[in-house]
Amino acid sequence: VPGDSYVVLYPYNPSATITNSVIQTVFTSEQTAVSGTFAKGANVSVGITQGSGDKHSTTMINAGCYLKFTVGNLDKVRAVEAIGVEGESLSGNVNISFAGEIPVVVTKDEGLAARLYNGGNAFPPGTYYIVLAPAELSSGLRVRVQLKDGQILVYDFPTVNTLERNNVYSLGQILD
C-alpha cells in the first residue's frame, strides 16, 4: 500500500482497529507463565514507520510495563494477578495513541486484573513477568497470589501510584 508512514502493532490482533492514528487493541488479561520472560503474545508493541515508497523502517516501542517476581523452591504458587486497589484495570481493551513517538495507553475497561497462571499447576522456581497496561492508580497496586491449596494472599502497595510504560516493577520473591 503506497504511503509515507504506517502505524504498526505487535503482536497481530485481528480484532484491533485504528481510527485517526488511535489503535484500539487488547492487553491480554490471562497470561501463561514462562520462567525468565513474559507470556507469548502479551507484550504489546507499537511503532510508526518512516520512509517513502516501498522503503520504510520501523522502531517498535513497548506499550506496556512489567511486574516481576521470583518464585522460590516451594511448589505452591498457582497464579498471580495485579489490579489497582480501587479496581483500575491493568489489562483488557485499550486505546493507544502517540505523544510524538511515545505510545500513550488508556484502558477502556474497569476492574480487569492482569493474571499470570500456569495451566492450573504450581509455578516452578524461577523469575516471572506479567505485562500490564500503564496506569495511574489512585490508591496503589494490589497483587493477589493464589496458592496451590486454594489460599489467596493479598498484598497492597499503596505507594505504587503510577505504572509507566517500559518500566519493570519488582515484587521480589513470593514465598521462600
Coordinates of N, CA and C in Angstrom, one line a residue:
V1 N 0.9 -1.2 0.0 CA 0.0 0.0 0.0 C 0.9 1.2 0.0
P2 N 0.7 2.1 -1.0 CA 1.6 3.3 -1.0 C 1.3 4.3 0.1
G3 N 2.3 4.9 0.6 CA 2.1 5.9 1.7 C 3.5 6.3 2.3
D4 N 3.5 7.4 3.1 CA 4.7 7.8 3.7 C 4.9 7.2 5.1
S5 N 3.9 6.9 5.8 CA 4.1 6.3 7.1 C 2.9 5.4 7.5
Y6 N 3.2 4.5 8.3 CA 2.1 3.5 8.8 C 2.3 3.3 10.3
V7 N 1.2 3.0 10.9 CA 1.2 2.6 12.3 C 1.2 1.1 12.4
V8 N 2.1 0.6 13.2 CA 2.4 -0.9 13.3 C 2.0 -1.4 14.7
L9 N 1.4 -2.5 14.8 CA 1.0 -3.1 16.1 C 1.6 -4.5 16.1
Y10 N 2.1 -4.9 17.3 CA 2.6 -6.3 17.5 C 2.2 -6.7 18.9
P11 N 1.7 -7.9 19.2 CA 1.5 -9.0 18.2 C 0.2 -8.7 17.4
Y12 N 0.1 -9.5 16.4 CA -1.0 -9.4 15.5 C -2.3 -9.6 16.3
N13 N -3.3 -8.8 16.1 CA -4.6 -8.9 16.7 C -5.6 -8.7 15.6
P14 N -6.3 -9.7 15.1 CA -7.3 -9.5 14.1 C -8.5 -8.6 14.4
S15 N -8.7 -8.4 15.7 CA -9.8 -7.5 16.2 C -9.4 -6.1 16.4
A16 N -8.1 -5.8 16.3 CA -7.6 -4.4 16.5 C -8.1 -3.5 15.4
T17 N -8.3 -2.2 15.7 CA -8.7 -1.3 14.7 C -7.8 0.0 14.9
I18 N -7.9 0.8 13.9 CA -7.2 2.1 14.1 C -8.1 3.2 13.5
T19 N -8.3 4.3 14.2 CA -9.1 5.4 13.8 C -8.3 6.7 14.1
N20 N -8.0 7.5 13.1 CA -7.3 8.8 13.4 C -6.0 8.5 14.2
S21 N -5.3 7.5 13.8 CA -4.0 7.2 14.4 C -4.1 6.7 15.9
V22 N -5.3 6.3 16.3 CA -5.5 5.7 17.6 C -5.8 4.2 17.4
I23 N -4.9 3.4 18.0 CA -5.1 2.0 17.9 C -6.0 1.5 19.0
Q24 N -7.0 0.7 18.7 CA -7.8 0.0 19.7 C -7.4 -1.5 19.7
T25 N -6.9 -1.9 20.8 CA -6.4 -3.3 20.9 C -6.6 -3.8 22.3
V26 N -6.0 -4.9 22.7 CA -6.2 -5.5 24.0 C -4.8 -5.9 24.6
F27 N -4.7 -5.6 25.9 CA -3.7 -6.2 26.7 C -4.3 -7.4 27.3
T28 N -3.6 -8.5 27.1 CA -4.1 -9.8 27.5 C -4.3 -9.9 29.0
S29 N -5.5 -10.3 29.4 CA -5.8 -10.5 30.9 C -5.3 -11.8 31.4
E30 N -5.4 -12.8 30.7 CA -4.9 -14.2 31.1 C -3.6 -14.5 30.4
Q31 N -2.5 -14.5 31.1 CA -1.2 -14.8 30.6 C -0.6 -16.1 31.1
T32 N 0.0 -16.8 30.3 CA 0.6 -18.1 30.7 C 2.0 -17.9 31.1
A33 N 2.3 -18.4 32.3 CA 3.7 -18.2 33.0 C 4.8 -18.9 32.2
V34 N 5.8 -18.2 31.9 CA 7.0 -18.7 31.3 C 8.2 -18.1 32.1
S35 N 9.0 -19.0 32.7 CA 10.1 -18.6 33.6 C 11.1 -17.8 32.8
G36 N 11.5 -16.6 33.3 CA 12.5 -15.8 32.7 C 12.0 -14.8 31.7
T37 N 10.7 -14.8 31.3 CA 10.2 -13.9 30.3 C 8.7 -13.7 30.6
F38 N 8.1 -12.9 29.6 CA 6.7 -12.7 29.7 C 6.0 -13.7 28.8
A39 N 4.7 -13.8 28.9 CA 3.9 -14.7 28.1 C 3.9 -14.4 26.6
K40 N 3.9 -15.4 25.8 CA 3.8 -15.2 24.4 C 2.6 -14.4 24.0
G41 N 2.8 -13.4 23.2 CA 1.7 -12.5 22.7 C 1.2 -11.5 23.7
A42 N 1.8 -11.4 24.9 CA 1.3 -10.4 25.9 C 2.0 -9.1 25.8
N43 N 3.2 -9.0 25.2 CA 3.9 -7.7 25.2 C 3.6 -6.9 24.0
V44 N 2.6 -6.0 24.2 CA 2.1 -5.1 23.1 C 3.2 -4.1 22.8
S45 N 3.5 -4.0 21.5 CA 4.4 -3.0 21.0 C 3.8 -2.3 19.8
V46 N 4.2 -1.1 19.6 CA 3.7 -0.3 18.5 C 4.8 0.6 17.9
G47 N 4.6 1.0 16.7 CA 5.6 1.9 16.0 C 4.9 2.6 14.9
I48 N 5.7 3.6 14.4 CA 5.2 4.4 13.2 C 6.4 4.2 12.2
T49 N 6.1 3.8 11.0 CA 7.1 3.6 10.0 C 7.6 5.0 9.5
Q50 N 8.8 5.1 9.0 CA 9.3 6.2 8.4 C 9.9 5.8 7.0
G51 N 9.7 6.7 6.1 CA 10.2 6.4 4.7 C 9.3 6.8 3.7
S52 N 9.5 6.4 2.4 CA 8.7 6.7 1.3 C 8.7 5.6 0.3
G53 N 7.7 5.5 -0.5 CA 7.5 4.5 -1.5 C 7.5 3.1 -0.8
D54 N 8.4 2.2 -1.3 CA 8.4 0.9 -0.8 C 9.6 0.7 0.2
K55 N 10.2 1.8 0.6 CA 11.4 1.8 1.6 C 10.9 2.4 2.9
H56 N 10.6 1.6 3.9 CA 10.2 2.0 5.2 C 11.0 1.3 6.3
S57 N 11.2 2.0 7.4 CA 11.8 1.3 8.6 C 10.9 1.6 9.8
T58 N 10.9 0.8 10.8 CA 10.1 1.0 12.0 C 10.8 0.6 13.2
T59 N 10.7 1.4 14.2 CA 11.3 1.1 15.5 C 10.1 0.7 16.4
M60 N 10.0 -0.5 16.9 CA 8.9 -0.9 17.8 C 9.2 -0.5 19.2
I61 N 8.1 0.0 19.9 CA 8.2 0.6 21.2 C 7.3 -0.2 22.1
N62 N 7.8 -0.7 23.3 CA 6.9 -1.4 24.2 C 5.8 -0.4 24.7
A63 N 4.6 -0.8 24.7 CA 3.4 0.0 25.1 C 3.1 -0.3 26.6
G64 N 3.5 -1.5 27.1 CA 3.2 -1.9 28.5 C 4.3 -1.7 29.4
C65 N 4.1 -2.2 30.7 CA 5.1 -2.2 31.7 C 5.0 -3.6 32.3
Y66 N 5.9 -3.9 33.2 CA 6.1 -5.3 33.7 C 6.1 -5.4 35.2
L67 N 5.5 -6.4 35.7 CA 5.5 -6.7 37.1 C 6.4 -8.0 37.2
K68 N 7.5 -7.9 38.0 CA 8.5 -9.0 38.1 C 8.4 -9.6 39.5
F69 N 8.5 -10.9 39.5 CA 8.6 -11.6 40.8 C 9.3 -12.9 40.7
T70 N 9.8 -13.4 41.8 CA 10.5 -14.7 41.8 C 9.7 -15.7 42.7
V71 N 9.6 -16.9 42.2 CA 9.0 -17.9 43.0 C 10.2 -18.8 43.5
G72 N 10.2 -19.0 44.8 CA 11.3 -19.8 45.4 C 11.1 -21.3 45.2
N73 N 11.7 -22.1 46.0 CA 11.7 -23.6 45.9 C 10.4 -24.2 46.3
L74 N 9.5 -23.5 47.0 CA 8.3 -24.1 47.4 C 7.3 -24.2 46.3
D75 N 6.8 -25.4 46.0 CA 5.9 -25.6 44.8 C 4.5 -25.3 45.2
K76 N 4.2 -24.0 45.4 CA 2.9 -23.6 46.0 C 2.2 -22.6 45.2
V77 N 2.8 -21.7 44.4 CA 2.1 -20.6 43.7 C 1.4 -21.1 42.5
R78 N 0.1 -20.9 42.3 CA -0.7 -21.3 41.2 C -1.0 -20.2 40.2
A79 N -1.2 -19.0 40.8 CA -1.5 -17.8 39.9 C -1.1 -16.5 40.7
V80 N -0.8 -15.5 39.9 CA -0.5 -14.2 40.5 C -1.3 -13.2 39.6
E81 N -2.0 -12.3 40.2 CA -2.7 -11.2 39.5 C -2.5 -9.9 40.1
A82 N -2.6 -8.9 39.2 CA -2.4 -7.5 39.6 C -3.6 -6.6 39.1
I83 N -4.0 -5.7 40.0 CA -5.1 -4.8 39.7 C -4.9 -3.5 40.5
G84 N -5.5 -2.4 40.2 CA -5.4 -1.2 41.0 C -6.3 -1.5 42.3
V85 N -5.8 -1.0 43.4 CA -6.6 -1.2 44.7 C -8.0 -0.7 44.5
E86 N -8.2 0.4 43.8 CA -9.6 0.9 43.6 C -10.3 0.3 42.3
G87 N -9.7 -0.8 41.8 CA -10.3 -1.5 40.7 C -9.9 -1.0 39.3
E88 N -8.8 -0.2 39.3 CA -8.3 0.3 38.0 C -7.8 -0.9 37.2
S89 N -8.2 -1.0 36.0 CA -7.8 -2.1 35.1 C -6.3 -2.0 34.7
L90 N -5.7 -3.2 34.6 CA -4.3 -3.2 34.2 C -4.2 -4.2 32.9
S91 N -5.4 -4.5 32.4 CA -5.4 -5.3 31.2 C -6.8 -5.0 30.5
G92 N -7.0 -5.7 29.4 CA -8.3 -5.5 28.7 C -8.2 -4.6 27.5
N93 N -9.3 -4.0 27.1 CA -9.4 -3.1 25.9 C -8.7 -1.8 26.2
V94 N -7.9 -1.3 25.3 CA -7.1 -0.1 25.4 C -7.2 0.7 24.1
N95 N -6.9 2.0 24.3 CA -6.6 2.9 23.1 C -5.2 3.3 23.3
I96 N -4.5 3.2 22.2 CA -3.0 3.6 22.1 C -2.9 4.7 21.1
S97 N -2.4 5.9 21.6 CA -2.1 7.0 20.7 C -0.7 7.3 20.9
F98 N -0.2 8.4 20.2 CA 1.2 8.8 20.3 C 1.3 10.2 20.7
A99 N 2.2 10.4 21.7 CA 2.7 11.8 22.0 C 4.1 11.9 21.4
G100 N 4.2 12.4 20.2 CA 5.4 12.4 19.5 C 5.6 10.9 19.0
E101 N 6.7 10.3 19.4 CA 6.9 8.9 19.1 C 6.7 7.9 20.2
I102 N 6.2 8.4 21.3 CA 6.0 7.6 22.5 C 4.5 7.2 22.6
P103 N 4.2 5.9 22.7 CA 2.8 5.5 22.8 C 2.2 5.9 24.2
V104 N 0.9 6.3 24.1 CA 0.2 6.6 25.3 C -1.0 5.6 25.4
V105 N -1.1 4.9 26.5 CA -2.1 3.8 26.6 C -3.2 4.3 27.6
V106 N -4.4 4.1 27.2 CA -5.6 4.4 28.1 C -6.4 3.2 28.1
T107 N -6.7 2.6 29.3 CA -7.5 1.5 29.4 C -9.0 1.9 29.3
K108 N -9.8 1.0 28.7 CA -11.2 1.3 28.5 C -12.1 0.5 29.4
D109 N -11.6 -0.6 29.9 CA -12.4 -1.5 30.8 C -12.1 -1.1 32.3
E110 N -13.0 -1.5 33.1 CA -12.8 -1.3 34.6 C -12.8 -2.6 35.3
G111 N -11.9 -2.7 36.3 CA -11.9 -3.9 37.1 C -11.3 -5.2 36.5
L112 N -10.5 -5.0 35.5 CA -9.8 -6.2 34.9 C -8.4 -6.3 35.4
A113 N -8.1 -7.4 36.1 CA -6.7 -7.7 36.5 C -5.9 -8.4 35.4
A114 N -4.6 -8.2 35.5 CA -3.7 -9.0 34.6 C -3.3 -10.2 35.4
R115 N -3.6 -11.4 34.9 CA -3.4 -12.6 35.7 C -2.4 -13.5 35.0
L116 N -1.4 -14.0 35.8 CA -0.4 -14.9 35.3 C -0.7 -16.3 35.9
Y117 N -0.8 -17.3 35.1 CA -1.1 -18.7 35.6 C -0.3 -19.7 34.9
N118 N -0.3 -20.9 35.4 CA 0.5 -22.0 34.8 C -0.4 -23.2 34.5
G119 N -1.5 -22.9 33.9 CA -2.4 -24.0 33.5 C -3.0 -24.8 34.6
G120 N -3.1 -24.2 35.8 CA -3.6 -24.9 37.0 C -2.5 -25.6 37.8
N121 N -1.3 -25.6 37.3 CA -0.2 -26.2 38.0 C 0.5 -25.1 38.8
A122 N 1.3 -25.6 39.8 CA 2.1 -24.6 40.5 C 3.3 -24.1 39.7
F123 N 3.8 -22.9 39.9 CA 4.9 -22.4 39.1 C 6.2 -23.1 39.6
P124 N 7.0 -23.5 38.6 CA 8.3 -24.0 39.0 C 9.1 -22.8 39.5
P125 N 10.2 -23.1 40.3 CA 11.0 -22.0 40.8 C 11.5 -21.2 39.6
G126 N 11.6 -19.8 39.7 CA 12.1 -19.0 38.7 C 11.6 -17.6 38.8
T127 N 12.0 -16.8 37.8 CA 11.6 -15.4 37.8 C 10.5 -15.2 36.7
Y128 N 9.4 -14.5 37.0 CA 8.3 -14.3 36.1 C 7.9 -12.9 35.9
Y129 N 7.3 -12.6 34.8 CA 6.8 -11.2 34.4 C 5.4 -11.3 34.0
I130 N 4.6 -10.3 34.5 CA 3.2 -10.1 34.0 C 3.3 -8.7 33.2
V131 N 2.8 -8.7 32.0 CA 2.7 -7.5 31.2 C 1.4 -6.7 31.7
L132 N 1.6 -5.5 32.0 CA 0.5 -4.6 32.5 C 0.3 -3.4 31.6
A133 N -0.9 -3.0 31.5 CA -1.2 -1.7 30.8 C -0.7 -0.6 31.7
P134 N 0.0 0.4 31.2 CA 0.3 1.6 32.1 C -0.9 2.2 32.7
A135 N -0.8 2.7 33.9 CA -2.0 3.3 34.6 C -1.6 4.3 35.7
E136 N -2.5 5.1 36.0 CA -2.5 5.9 37.2 C -3.4 5.2 38.2
L137 N -2.8 4.9 39.4 CA -3.6 4.2 40.4 C -3.8 5.1 41.6
S138 N -5.1 5.3 41.9 CA -5.4 6.3 43.0 C -5.0 5.8 44.4
S139 N -5.1 4.5 44.6 CA -4.7 4.0 46.0 C -3.6 3.0 45.9
G140 N -2.9 2.8 44.8 CA -1.9 1.9 44.7 C -2.2 0.6 44.0
L141 N -1.3 -0.3 44.0 CA -1.3 -1.6 43.3 C -1.7 -2.7 44.3
R142 N -2.6 -3.6 43.8 CA -2.9 -4.8 44.6 C -2.5 -6.1 43.8
V143 N -1.8 -7.0 44.6 CA -1.3 -8.2 44.0 C -2.0 -9.4 44.8
R144 N -2.6 -10.3 44.1 CA -3.2 -11.4 44.7 C -2.4 -12.7 44.3
V145 N -2.0 -13.5 45.2 CA -1.3 -14.7 44.9 C -2.2 -15.9 45.3
Q146 N -2.5 -16.7 44.4 CA -3.3 -17.9 44.6 C -2.3 -19.1 44.8
L147 N -2.5 -19.7 46.0 CA -1.6 -20.9 46.3 C -2.3 -22.2 45.8
K148 N -1.4 -23.2 45.7 CA -1.9 -24.5 45.2 C -3.0 -25.1 46.1
D149 N -3.0 -24.8 47.4 CA -4.0 -25.3 48.3 C -5.3 -24.4 48.3
G150 N -5.4 -23.4 47.4 CA -6.6 -22.6 47.3 C -6.5 -21.3 48.1
Q151 N -5.6 -21.2 49.0 CA -5.4 -20.0 49.8 C -5.0 -18.8 48.9
I152 N -5.6 -17.6 49.2 CA -5.2 -16.4 48.5 C -4.5 -15.4 49.4
L153 N -3.3 -15.0 49.0 CA -2.6 -14.0 49.7 C -2.8 -12.6 49.0
V154 N -3.1 -11.6 49.7 CA -3.3 -10.3 49.1 C -2.2 -9.3 49.6
Y155 N -1.6 -8.6 48.7 CA -0.5 -7.6 49.1 C -0.9 -6.3 48.4
D156 N -1.0 -5.3 49.2 CA -1.2 -3.9 48.7 C 0.1 -3.1 48.7
F157 N 0.3 -2.4 47.7 CA 1.5 -1.5 47.5 C 0.9 -0.1 47.3
P158 N 0.6 0.6 48.5 CA -0.1 1.9 48.4 C 0.8 3.0 47.7
T159 N 2.1 2.9 47.7 CA 3.0 3.9 47.2 C 3.2 3.7 45.7
V160 N 2.7 2.6 45.1 CA 2.8 2.4 43.6 C 1.6 3.1 43.0
N161 N 1.7 4.3 42.6 CA 0.6 5.1 42.1 C 0.7 5.3 40.6
T162 N 1.8 5.1 40.0 CA 2.0 5.3 38.6 C 2.7 4.1 38.0
L163 N 2.1 3.4 37.0 CA 2.8 2.3 36.3 C 3.1 2.9 34.9
E164 N 4.4 3.1 34.7 CA 4.9 3.8 33.5 C 5.3 2.8 32.4
R165 N 5.0 3.1 31.2 CA 5.4 2.3 30.0 C 6.9 1.9 30.1
N166 N 7.2 0.7 29.8 CA 8.5 0.2 29.6 C 9.3 0.0 31.0
N167 N 8.6 0.2 32.1 CA 9.3 0.1 33.4 C 9.0 -1.3 33.9
V168 N 10.0 -1.8 34.8 CA 9.8 -3.1 35.4 C 9.6 -2.8 36.9
Y169 N 8.6 -3.3 37.5 CA 8.3 -3.1 38.9 C 8.5 -4.5 39.6
S170 N 9.5 -4.6 40.5 CA 9.8 -5.8 41.1 C 9.2 -6.0 42.5
L171 N 8.5 -7.2 42.6 CA 7.9 -7.6 43.9 C 8.9 -8.3 44.8
G172 N 10.0 -8.7 44.2 CA 11.0 -9.6 44.9 C 10.5 -11.0 44.9
Q173 N 10.8 -11.8 45.9 CA 10.4 -13.2 46.0 C 9.1 -13.4 46.7
I174 N 8.2 -14.2 46.0 CA 7.0 -14.6 46.6 C 7.2 -16.0 47.3
L175 N 7.0 -16.0 48.5 CA 7.3 -17.2 49.3 C 8.8 -17.6 49.2
D176 N 9.2 -18.5 50.0 CA 10.7 -19.0 50.0 C 10.8 -20.2 49.2

